[in-house]
Short mmCIF file of C-alpha atoms and ligand atoms in Angstrom, two decimals:
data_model
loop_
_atom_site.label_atom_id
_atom_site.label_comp_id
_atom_site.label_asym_id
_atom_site.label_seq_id
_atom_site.Cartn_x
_atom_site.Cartn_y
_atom_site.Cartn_z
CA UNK A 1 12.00 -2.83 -29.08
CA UNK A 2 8.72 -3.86 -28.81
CA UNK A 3 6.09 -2.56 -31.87
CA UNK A 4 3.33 -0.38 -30.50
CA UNK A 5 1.47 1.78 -32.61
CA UNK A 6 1.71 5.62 -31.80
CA UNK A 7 0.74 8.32 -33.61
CA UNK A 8 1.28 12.37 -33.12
CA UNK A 9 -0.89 13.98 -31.25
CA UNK A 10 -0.98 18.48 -30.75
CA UNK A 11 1.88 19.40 -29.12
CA UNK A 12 3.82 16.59 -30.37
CA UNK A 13 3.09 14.44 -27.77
CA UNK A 14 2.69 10.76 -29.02
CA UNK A 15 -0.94 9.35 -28.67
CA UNK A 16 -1.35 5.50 -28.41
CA UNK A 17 -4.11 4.52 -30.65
CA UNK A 18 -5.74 2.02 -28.55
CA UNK A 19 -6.03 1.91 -24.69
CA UNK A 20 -5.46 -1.31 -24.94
CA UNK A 21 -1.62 -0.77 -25.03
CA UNK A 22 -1.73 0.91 -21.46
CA UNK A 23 -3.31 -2.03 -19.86
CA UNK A 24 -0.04 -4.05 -20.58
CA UNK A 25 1.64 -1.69 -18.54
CA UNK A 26 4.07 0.78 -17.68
CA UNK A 27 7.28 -1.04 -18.65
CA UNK A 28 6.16 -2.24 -21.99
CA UNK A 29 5.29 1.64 -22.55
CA UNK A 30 8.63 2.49 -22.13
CA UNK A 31 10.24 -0.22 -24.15
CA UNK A 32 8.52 1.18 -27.14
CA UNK A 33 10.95 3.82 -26.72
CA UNK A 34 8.58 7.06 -25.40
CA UNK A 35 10.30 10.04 -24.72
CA UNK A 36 7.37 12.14 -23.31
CA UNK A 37 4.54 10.99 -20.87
CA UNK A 38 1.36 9.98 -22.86
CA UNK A 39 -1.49 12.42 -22.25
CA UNK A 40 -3.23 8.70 -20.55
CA UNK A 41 -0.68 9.58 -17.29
CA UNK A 42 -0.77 13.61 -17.66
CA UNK A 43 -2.98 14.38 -14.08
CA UNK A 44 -4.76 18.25 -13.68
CA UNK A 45 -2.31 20.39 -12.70
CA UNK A 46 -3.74 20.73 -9.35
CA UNK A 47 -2.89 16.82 -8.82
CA UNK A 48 0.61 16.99 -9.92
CA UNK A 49 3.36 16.21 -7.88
CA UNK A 50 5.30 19.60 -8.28
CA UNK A 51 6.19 21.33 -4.75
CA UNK A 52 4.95 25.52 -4.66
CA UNK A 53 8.43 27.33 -4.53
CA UNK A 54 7.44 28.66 -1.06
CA UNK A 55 7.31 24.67 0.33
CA UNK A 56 10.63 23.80 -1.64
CA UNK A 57 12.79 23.94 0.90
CA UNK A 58 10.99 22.24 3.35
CA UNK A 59 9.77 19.33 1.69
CA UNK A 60 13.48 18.53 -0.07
CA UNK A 61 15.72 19.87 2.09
CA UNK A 62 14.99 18.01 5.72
CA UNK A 63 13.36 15.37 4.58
CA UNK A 64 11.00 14.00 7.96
CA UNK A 65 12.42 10.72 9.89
CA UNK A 66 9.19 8.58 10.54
CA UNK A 67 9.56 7.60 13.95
CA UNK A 68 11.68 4.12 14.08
CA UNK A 69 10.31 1.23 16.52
CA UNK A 70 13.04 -1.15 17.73
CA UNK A 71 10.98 -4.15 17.32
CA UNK A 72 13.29 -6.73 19.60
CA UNK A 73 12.78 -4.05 22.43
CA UNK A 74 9.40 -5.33 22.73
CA UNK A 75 10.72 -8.63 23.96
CA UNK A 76 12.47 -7.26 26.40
CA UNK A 77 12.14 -5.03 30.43
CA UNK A 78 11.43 -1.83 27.99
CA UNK A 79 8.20 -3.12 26.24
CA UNK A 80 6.24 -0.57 27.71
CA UNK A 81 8.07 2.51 26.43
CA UNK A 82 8.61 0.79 23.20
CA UNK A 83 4.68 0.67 23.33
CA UNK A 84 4.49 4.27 24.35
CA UNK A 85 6.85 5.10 21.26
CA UNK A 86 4.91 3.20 18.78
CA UNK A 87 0.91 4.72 20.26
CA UNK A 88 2.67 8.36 19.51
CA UNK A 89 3.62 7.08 16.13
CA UNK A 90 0.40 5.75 15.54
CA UNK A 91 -1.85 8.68 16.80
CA UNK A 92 0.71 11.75 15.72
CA UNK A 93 2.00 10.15 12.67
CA UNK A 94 0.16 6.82 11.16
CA UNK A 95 2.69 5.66 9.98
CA UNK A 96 6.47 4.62 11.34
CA UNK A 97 9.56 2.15 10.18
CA UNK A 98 10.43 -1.04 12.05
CA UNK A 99 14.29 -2.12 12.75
CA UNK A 100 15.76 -5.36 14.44
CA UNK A 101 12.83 -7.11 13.45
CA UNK A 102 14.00 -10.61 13.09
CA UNK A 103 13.83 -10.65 9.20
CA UNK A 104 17.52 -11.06 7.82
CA UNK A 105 19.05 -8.50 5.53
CA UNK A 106 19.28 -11.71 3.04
CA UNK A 107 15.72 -12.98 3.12
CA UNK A 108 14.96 -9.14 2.38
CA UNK A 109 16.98 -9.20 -0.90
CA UNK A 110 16.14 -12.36 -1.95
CA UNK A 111 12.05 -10.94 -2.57
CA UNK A 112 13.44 -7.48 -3.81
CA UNK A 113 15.36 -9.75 -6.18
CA UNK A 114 12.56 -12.54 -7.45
CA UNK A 115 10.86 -9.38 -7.84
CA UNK A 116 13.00 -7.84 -9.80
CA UNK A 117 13.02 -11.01 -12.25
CA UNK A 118 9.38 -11.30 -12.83
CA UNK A 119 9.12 -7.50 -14.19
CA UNK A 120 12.22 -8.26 -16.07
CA UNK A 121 10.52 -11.46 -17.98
CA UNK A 122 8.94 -10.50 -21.62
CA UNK A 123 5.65 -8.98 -21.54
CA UNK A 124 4.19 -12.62 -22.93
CA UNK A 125 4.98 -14.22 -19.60
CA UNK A 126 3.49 -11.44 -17.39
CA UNK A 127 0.33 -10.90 -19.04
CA UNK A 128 -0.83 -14.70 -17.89
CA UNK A 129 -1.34 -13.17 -14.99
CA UNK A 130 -3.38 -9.79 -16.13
CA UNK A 131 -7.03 -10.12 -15.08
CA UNK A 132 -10.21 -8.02 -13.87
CA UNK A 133 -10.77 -10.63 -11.36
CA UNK A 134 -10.03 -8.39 -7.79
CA UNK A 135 -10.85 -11.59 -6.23
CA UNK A 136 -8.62 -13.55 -7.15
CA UNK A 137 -5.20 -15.16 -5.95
CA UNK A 138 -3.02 -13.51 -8.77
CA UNK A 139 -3.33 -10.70 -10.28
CA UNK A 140 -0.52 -8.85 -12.83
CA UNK A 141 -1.47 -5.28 -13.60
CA UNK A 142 -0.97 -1.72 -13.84
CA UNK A 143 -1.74 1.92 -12.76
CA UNK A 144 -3.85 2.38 -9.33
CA UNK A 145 -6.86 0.67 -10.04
CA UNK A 146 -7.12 0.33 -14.15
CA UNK A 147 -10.85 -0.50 -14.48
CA UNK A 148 -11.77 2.88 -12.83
CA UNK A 149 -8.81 4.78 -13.59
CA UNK A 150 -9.43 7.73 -15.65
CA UNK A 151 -5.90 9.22 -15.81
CA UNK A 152 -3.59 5.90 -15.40
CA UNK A 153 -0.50 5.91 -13.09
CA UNK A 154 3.00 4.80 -13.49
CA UNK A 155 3.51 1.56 -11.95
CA UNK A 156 3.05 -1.88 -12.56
CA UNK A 157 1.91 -4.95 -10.09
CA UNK A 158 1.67 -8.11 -9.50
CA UNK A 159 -0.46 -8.59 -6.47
CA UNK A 160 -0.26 -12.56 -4.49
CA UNK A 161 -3.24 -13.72 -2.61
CA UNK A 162 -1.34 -14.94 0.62
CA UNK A 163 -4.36 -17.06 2.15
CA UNK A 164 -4.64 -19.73 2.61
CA UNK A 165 -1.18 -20.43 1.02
CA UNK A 166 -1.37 -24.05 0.05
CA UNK A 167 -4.45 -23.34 -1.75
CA UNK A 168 -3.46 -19.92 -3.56
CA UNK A 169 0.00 -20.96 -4.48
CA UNK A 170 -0.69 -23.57 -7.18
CA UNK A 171 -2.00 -20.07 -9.00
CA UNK A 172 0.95 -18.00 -8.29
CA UNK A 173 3.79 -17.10 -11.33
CA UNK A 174 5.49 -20.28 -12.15
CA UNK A 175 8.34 -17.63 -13.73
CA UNK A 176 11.01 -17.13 -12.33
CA UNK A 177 11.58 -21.20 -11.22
CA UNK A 178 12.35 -19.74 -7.61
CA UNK A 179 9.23 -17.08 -7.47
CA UNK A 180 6.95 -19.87 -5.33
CA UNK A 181 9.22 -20.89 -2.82
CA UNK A 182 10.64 -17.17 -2.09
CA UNK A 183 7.39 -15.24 -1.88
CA UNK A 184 5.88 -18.32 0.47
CA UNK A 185 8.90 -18.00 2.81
CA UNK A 186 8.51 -14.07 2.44
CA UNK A 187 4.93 -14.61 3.13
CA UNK A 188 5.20 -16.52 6.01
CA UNK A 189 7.98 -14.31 7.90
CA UNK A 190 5.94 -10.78 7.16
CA UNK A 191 2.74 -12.43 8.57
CA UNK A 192 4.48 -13.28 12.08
CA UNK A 193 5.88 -9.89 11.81
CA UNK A 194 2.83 -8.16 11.52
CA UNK A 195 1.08 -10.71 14.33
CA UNK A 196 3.75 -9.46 16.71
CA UNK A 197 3.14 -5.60 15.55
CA UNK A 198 -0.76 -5.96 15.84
CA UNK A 199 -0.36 -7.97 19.40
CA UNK A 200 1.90 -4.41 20.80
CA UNK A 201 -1.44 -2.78 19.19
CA UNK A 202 -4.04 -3.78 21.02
CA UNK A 203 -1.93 -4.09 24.23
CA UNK A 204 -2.36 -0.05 23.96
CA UNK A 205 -5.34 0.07 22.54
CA UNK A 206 -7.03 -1.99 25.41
CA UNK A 207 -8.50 -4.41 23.71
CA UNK A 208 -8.96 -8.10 24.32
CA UNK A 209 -5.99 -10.16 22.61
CA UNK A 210 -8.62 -13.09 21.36
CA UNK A 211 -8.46 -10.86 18.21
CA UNK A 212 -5.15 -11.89 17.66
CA UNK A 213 -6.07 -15.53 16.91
CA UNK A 214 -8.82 -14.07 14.28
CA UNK A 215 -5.84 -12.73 11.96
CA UNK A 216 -4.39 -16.29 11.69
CA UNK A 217 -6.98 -16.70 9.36
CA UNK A 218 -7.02 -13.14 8.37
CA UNK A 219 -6.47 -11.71 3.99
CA UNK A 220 -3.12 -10.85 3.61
CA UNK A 221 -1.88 -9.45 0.23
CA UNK A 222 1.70 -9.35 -0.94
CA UNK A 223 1.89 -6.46 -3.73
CA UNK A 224 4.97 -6.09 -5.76
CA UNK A 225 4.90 -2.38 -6.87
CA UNK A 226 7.60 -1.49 -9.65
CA UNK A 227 7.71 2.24 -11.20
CA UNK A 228 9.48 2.51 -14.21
CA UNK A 229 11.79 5.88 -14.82
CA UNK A 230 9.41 8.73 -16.08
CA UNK A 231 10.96 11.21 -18.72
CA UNK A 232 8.34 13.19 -17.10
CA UNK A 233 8.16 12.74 -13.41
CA UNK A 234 6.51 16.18 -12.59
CA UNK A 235 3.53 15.13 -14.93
CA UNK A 236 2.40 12.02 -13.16
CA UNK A 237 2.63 10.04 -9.84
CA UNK A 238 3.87 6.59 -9.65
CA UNK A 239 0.16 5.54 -6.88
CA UNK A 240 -2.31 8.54 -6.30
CA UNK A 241 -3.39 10.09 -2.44
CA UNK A 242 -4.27 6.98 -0.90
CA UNK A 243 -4.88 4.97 2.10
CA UNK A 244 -4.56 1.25 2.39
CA UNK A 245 -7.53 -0.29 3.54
CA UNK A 246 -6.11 -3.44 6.16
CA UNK A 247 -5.44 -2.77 10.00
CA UNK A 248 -1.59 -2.77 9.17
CA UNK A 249 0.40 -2.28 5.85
CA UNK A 250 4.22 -3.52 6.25
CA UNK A 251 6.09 -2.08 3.16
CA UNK A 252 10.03 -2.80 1.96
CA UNK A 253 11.35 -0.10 -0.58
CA UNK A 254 14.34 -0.58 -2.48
CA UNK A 255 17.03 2.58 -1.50
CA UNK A 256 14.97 4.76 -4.29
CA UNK A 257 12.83 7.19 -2.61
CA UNK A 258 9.62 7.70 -3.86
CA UNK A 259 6.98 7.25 -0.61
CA UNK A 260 5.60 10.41 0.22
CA UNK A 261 2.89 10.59 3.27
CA UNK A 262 0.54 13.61 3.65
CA UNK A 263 1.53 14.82 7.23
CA UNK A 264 -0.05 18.59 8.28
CA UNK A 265 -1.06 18.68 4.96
CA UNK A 266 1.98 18.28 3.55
CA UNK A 267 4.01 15.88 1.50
CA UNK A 268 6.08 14.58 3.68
CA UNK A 269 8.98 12.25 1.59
CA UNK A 270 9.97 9.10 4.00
CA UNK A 271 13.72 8.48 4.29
CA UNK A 272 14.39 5.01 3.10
CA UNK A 273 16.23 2.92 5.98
CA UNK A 274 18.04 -0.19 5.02
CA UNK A 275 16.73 -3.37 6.17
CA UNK A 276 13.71 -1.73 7.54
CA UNK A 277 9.63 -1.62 6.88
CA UNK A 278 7.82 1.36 6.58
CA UNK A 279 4.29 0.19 8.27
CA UNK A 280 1.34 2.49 8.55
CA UNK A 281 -2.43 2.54 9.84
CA UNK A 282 -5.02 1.08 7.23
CA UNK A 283 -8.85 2.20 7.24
CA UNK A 284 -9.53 -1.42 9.12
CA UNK A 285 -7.93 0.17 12.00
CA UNK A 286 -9.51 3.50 11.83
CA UNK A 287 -12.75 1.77 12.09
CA UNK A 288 -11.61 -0.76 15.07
CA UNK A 289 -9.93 2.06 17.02
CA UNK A 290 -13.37 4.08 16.47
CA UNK A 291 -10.65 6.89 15.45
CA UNK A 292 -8.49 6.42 17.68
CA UNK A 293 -5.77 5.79 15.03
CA UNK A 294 -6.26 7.37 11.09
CA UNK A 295 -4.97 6.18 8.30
CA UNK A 296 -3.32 8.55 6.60
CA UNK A 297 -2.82 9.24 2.86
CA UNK A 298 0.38 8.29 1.11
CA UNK A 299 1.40 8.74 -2.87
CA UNK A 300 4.40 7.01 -4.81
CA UNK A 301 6.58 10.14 -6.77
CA UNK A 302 8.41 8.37 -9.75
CA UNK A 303 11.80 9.88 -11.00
CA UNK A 304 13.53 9.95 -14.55
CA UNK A 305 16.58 7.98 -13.90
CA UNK A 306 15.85 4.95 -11.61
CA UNK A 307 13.50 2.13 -11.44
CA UNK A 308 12.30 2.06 -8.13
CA UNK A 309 10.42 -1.32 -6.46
CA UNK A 310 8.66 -1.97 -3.54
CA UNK A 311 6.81 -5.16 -1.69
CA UNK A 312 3.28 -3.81 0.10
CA UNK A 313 2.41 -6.57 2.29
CA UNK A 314 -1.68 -5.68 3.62
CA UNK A 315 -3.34 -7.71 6.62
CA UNK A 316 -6.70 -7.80 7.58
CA UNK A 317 -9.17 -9.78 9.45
CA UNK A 318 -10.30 -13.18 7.15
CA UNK A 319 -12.40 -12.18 4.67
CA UNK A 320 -15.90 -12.81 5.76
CA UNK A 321 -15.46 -11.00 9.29
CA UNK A 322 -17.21 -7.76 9.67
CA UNK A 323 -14.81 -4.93 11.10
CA UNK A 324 -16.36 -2.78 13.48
CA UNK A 325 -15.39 -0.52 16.51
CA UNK A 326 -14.16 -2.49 19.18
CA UNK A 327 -16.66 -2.15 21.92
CA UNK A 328 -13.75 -1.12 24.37
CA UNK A 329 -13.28 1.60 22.80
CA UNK A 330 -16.52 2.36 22.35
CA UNK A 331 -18.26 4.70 25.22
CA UNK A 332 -20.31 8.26 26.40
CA UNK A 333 -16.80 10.12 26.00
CA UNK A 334 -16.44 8.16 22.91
CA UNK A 335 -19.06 7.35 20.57
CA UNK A 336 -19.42 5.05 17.83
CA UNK A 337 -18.13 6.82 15.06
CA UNK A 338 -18.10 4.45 12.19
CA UNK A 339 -20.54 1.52 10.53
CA UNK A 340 -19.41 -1.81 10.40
CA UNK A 341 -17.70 -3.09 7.11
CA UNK A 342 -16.58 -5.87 5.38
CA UNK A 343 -13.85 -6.88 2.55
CA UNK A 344 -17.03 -7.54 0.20
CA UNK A 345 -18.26 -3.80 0.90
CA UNK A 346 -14.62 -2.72 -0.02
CA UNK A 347 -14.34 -4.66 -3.18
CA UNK A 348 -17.72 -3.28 -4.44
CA UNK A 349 -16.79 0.02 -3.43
CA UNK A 350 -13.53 0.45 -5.59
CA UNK A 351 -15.44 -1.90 -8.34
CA UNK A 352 -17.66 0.61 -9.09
CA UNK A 353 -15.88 4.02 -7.52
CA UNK A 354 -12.59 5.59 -8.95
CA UNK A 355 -10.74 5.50 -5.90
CA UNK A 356 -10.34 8.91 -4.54
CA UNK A 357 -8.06 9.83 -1.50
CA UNK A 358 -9.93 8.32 1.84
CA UNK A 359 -13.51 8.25 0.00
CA UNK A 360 -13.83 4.45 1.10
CA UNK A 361 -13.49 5.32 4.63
CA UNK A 362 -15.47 8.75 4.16
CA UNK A 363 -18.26 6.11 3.57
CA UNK A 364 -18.06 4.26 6.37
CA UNK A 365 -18.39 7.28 8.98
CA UNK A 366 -21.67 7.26 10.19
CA UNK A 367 -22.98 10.71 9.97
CA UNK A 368 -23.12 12.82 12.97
CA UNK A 369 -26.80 12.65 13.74
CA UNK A 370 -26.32 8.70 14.11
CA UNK A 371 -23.10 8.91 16.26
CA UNK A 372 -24.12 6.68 19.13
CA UNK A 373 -22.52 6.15 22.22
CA UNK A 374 -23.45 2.31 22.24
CA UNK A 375 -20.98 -0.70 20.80
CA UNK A 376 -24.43 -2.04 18.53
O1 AKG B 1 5.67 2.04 -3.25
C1 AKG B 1 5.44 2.60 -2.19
O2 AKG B 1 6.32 3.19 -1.56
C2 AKG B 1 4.05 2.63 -1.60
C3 AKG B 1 3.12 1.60 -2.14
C4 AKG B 1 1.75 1.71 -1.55
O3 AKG B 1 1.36 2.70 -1.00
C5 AKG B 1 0.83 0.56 -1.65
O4 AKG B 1 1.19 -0.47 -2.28
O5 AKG B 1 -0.30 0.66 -1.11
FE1 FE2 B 2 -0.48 2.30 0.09
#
């Protein structure tokens, strides 16, 4: 059991004295032996996770197959309707899961498991790793975004720069021994993954493959998500409405579900498929499509029983490349919808911004009496 010191608050809910306890995290929280949610994770009712009785039955009871992209089809005679499956998926949905795509089932359980390790290591060996510093190559944390946070969230992080790798890994967790070698390999096999997704991409979209070569050099995050159980899940939500802000997000859950994506409105939970990814559309790709593609808003759901874990892997362009519309796309029927934007803009927006839904994005549109029909 690990001390903490908790006093009780009206209602009987047990207050932590300091704030300074829910910065170490969600895990240490509930090794101090909680038995209610602290009122630091209670969100407006409004914000909760509860379903209306009226939408029960259709957001438990069938719960919505993303569309599933055979990704070794692409490499063969029926590219082209794999590439008509994936630009529905992309324009009706945002998001789909990838199958057969060259990753083994091992390799898979071999990051789930590191994983796994480092939240299991005391609190003491984790917490070299907590800092405020968004820019830098590791970072151990909790909640959505705890600097702006005003009501925290239920999950715990460790985010891994991924690049350049020989220069970020000398900062990554020496704990566990193996933690290095596994996430590098991981690293390494989700990044050619996501270069063959991106290249099907802008076959459809049209647009000049040179961009391809821009990603080798491009960010790319690796972000170990684990969500303790909740004893109240209705109260609280394991990440908030979000989108992710890359061109592509690649994402491995464990067989807890928990994903939830905000389709016609409603929440939507995804199925999870062995072996598979879940990718979606990022706000990177919103802006280079000029809208073609949206990214759409997503939300972890935590439950009382299980742990549940999952590996976010985000790619964008390298870091000091400005993302703009791609000028194909750009024309009279089409006009410019968006301003360009860089990773700096983004990391001073959600420095200084509680994150809210799409409000990063919402800043980037340009506003409709500037909506030009020109690339510049
Ligand atoms: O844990 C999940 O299923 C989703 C995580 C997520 O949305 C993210 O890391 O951006
Ligand atoms: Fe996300």
């Amino acid at each position: 059991m690990v001390a903490m010191d908790v006093v009780v608050g009206a209602g009987g809910r047990e207050e932590e004295t300091a704030d300074e306890n829910y910065v170490k995290g969600v895990r240490h929280l509930c090794e101090s032996g909680i038995s209610r949610v602290p009122a630091k994770y209670i969100l407006p009712v409004p914000d909760r996770p509860q379903v209306a009785p009226h939408e029960r039955k259709d957001n438990t009871g069938s719960n919505l197959r993303l569309p599933v992209i055979d990704v070794a089809r692409l490499r063969t005679p029926d590219r082209g309707r794999v590439l008509e499956c994936l630009d529905r998926a992309c324009r009706e949905y945002g998001f789909f899961q990838v199958v057969n795509h060259g990753m083994s089932s091992e390799a898979l359980r071999r990051i789930m498991d590191v994983g796994r390790r480092f939240f299991g290591l005391p609190l003491e060996e984790r917490s070299k790793y907590m800092t405020s510093d968004i820019r830098g190559p590791v970072r151990y944390g909790t909640s959505y975004n705890q600097i702006q946070d005003s009501v925290f969230c239920w999950r715990d992080f460790l985010k891994l720069s991924c690049h350049p790798l020989e220069e970020v890994l000398p900062f990554w967790p020496s704990a566990p021994m193996d933690l290095r070698d596994e996430a590098v390999s991981y690293a390494k096999q989700i990044k050619s993954l996501f270069c063959d997704i991106m290249a099907a991409v802008l076959e459809i979209l049209g647009v000049n493959s040179g961009y391809l070569e821009e990603f080798d050099d491009g960010t790319h995050l690796v972000v170990i998500n684990y969500y303790p159980p909740c004893p109240e899940p209705d109260l609280t939500l394991g990440m908030p409405p979000h989108s992710d802000y890359g061109f592509l997000t690649l994402l491995l859950q464990d067989d807890i579900k928990g994903l939830q994506v905000q389709l016609r409105g409603k929440w939507i939970t995804v199925e999870p498929i062995p072996n598979s990814f879940v990718v979606n559309i990022g706000d990177h790709l919103e802006i280079f499509s000029n809208g073609r593609y949206k990214s759409v808003l997503h939300r972890v759901v935590v439950n009382s029983t299980k742990p549940r874990m999952s590996i976010a892997s985000l790619h964008s362009l390298p870091f000091a490349s400005v993302v703009s519309p791609s000028p194909e796309l750009v024309d009279r029927e089409n006009p410019r919808l968006y301003k360009d934007t860089d990773f700096a803009a983004f990391l001073d927006y959600i420095s200084s911004h509680e994150p809210k839904r799409k409000s990063f994005l919402e800043s980037r549109k340009l506003p409709p009496h500037e909506v030009r029909s020109k690339s510049q």
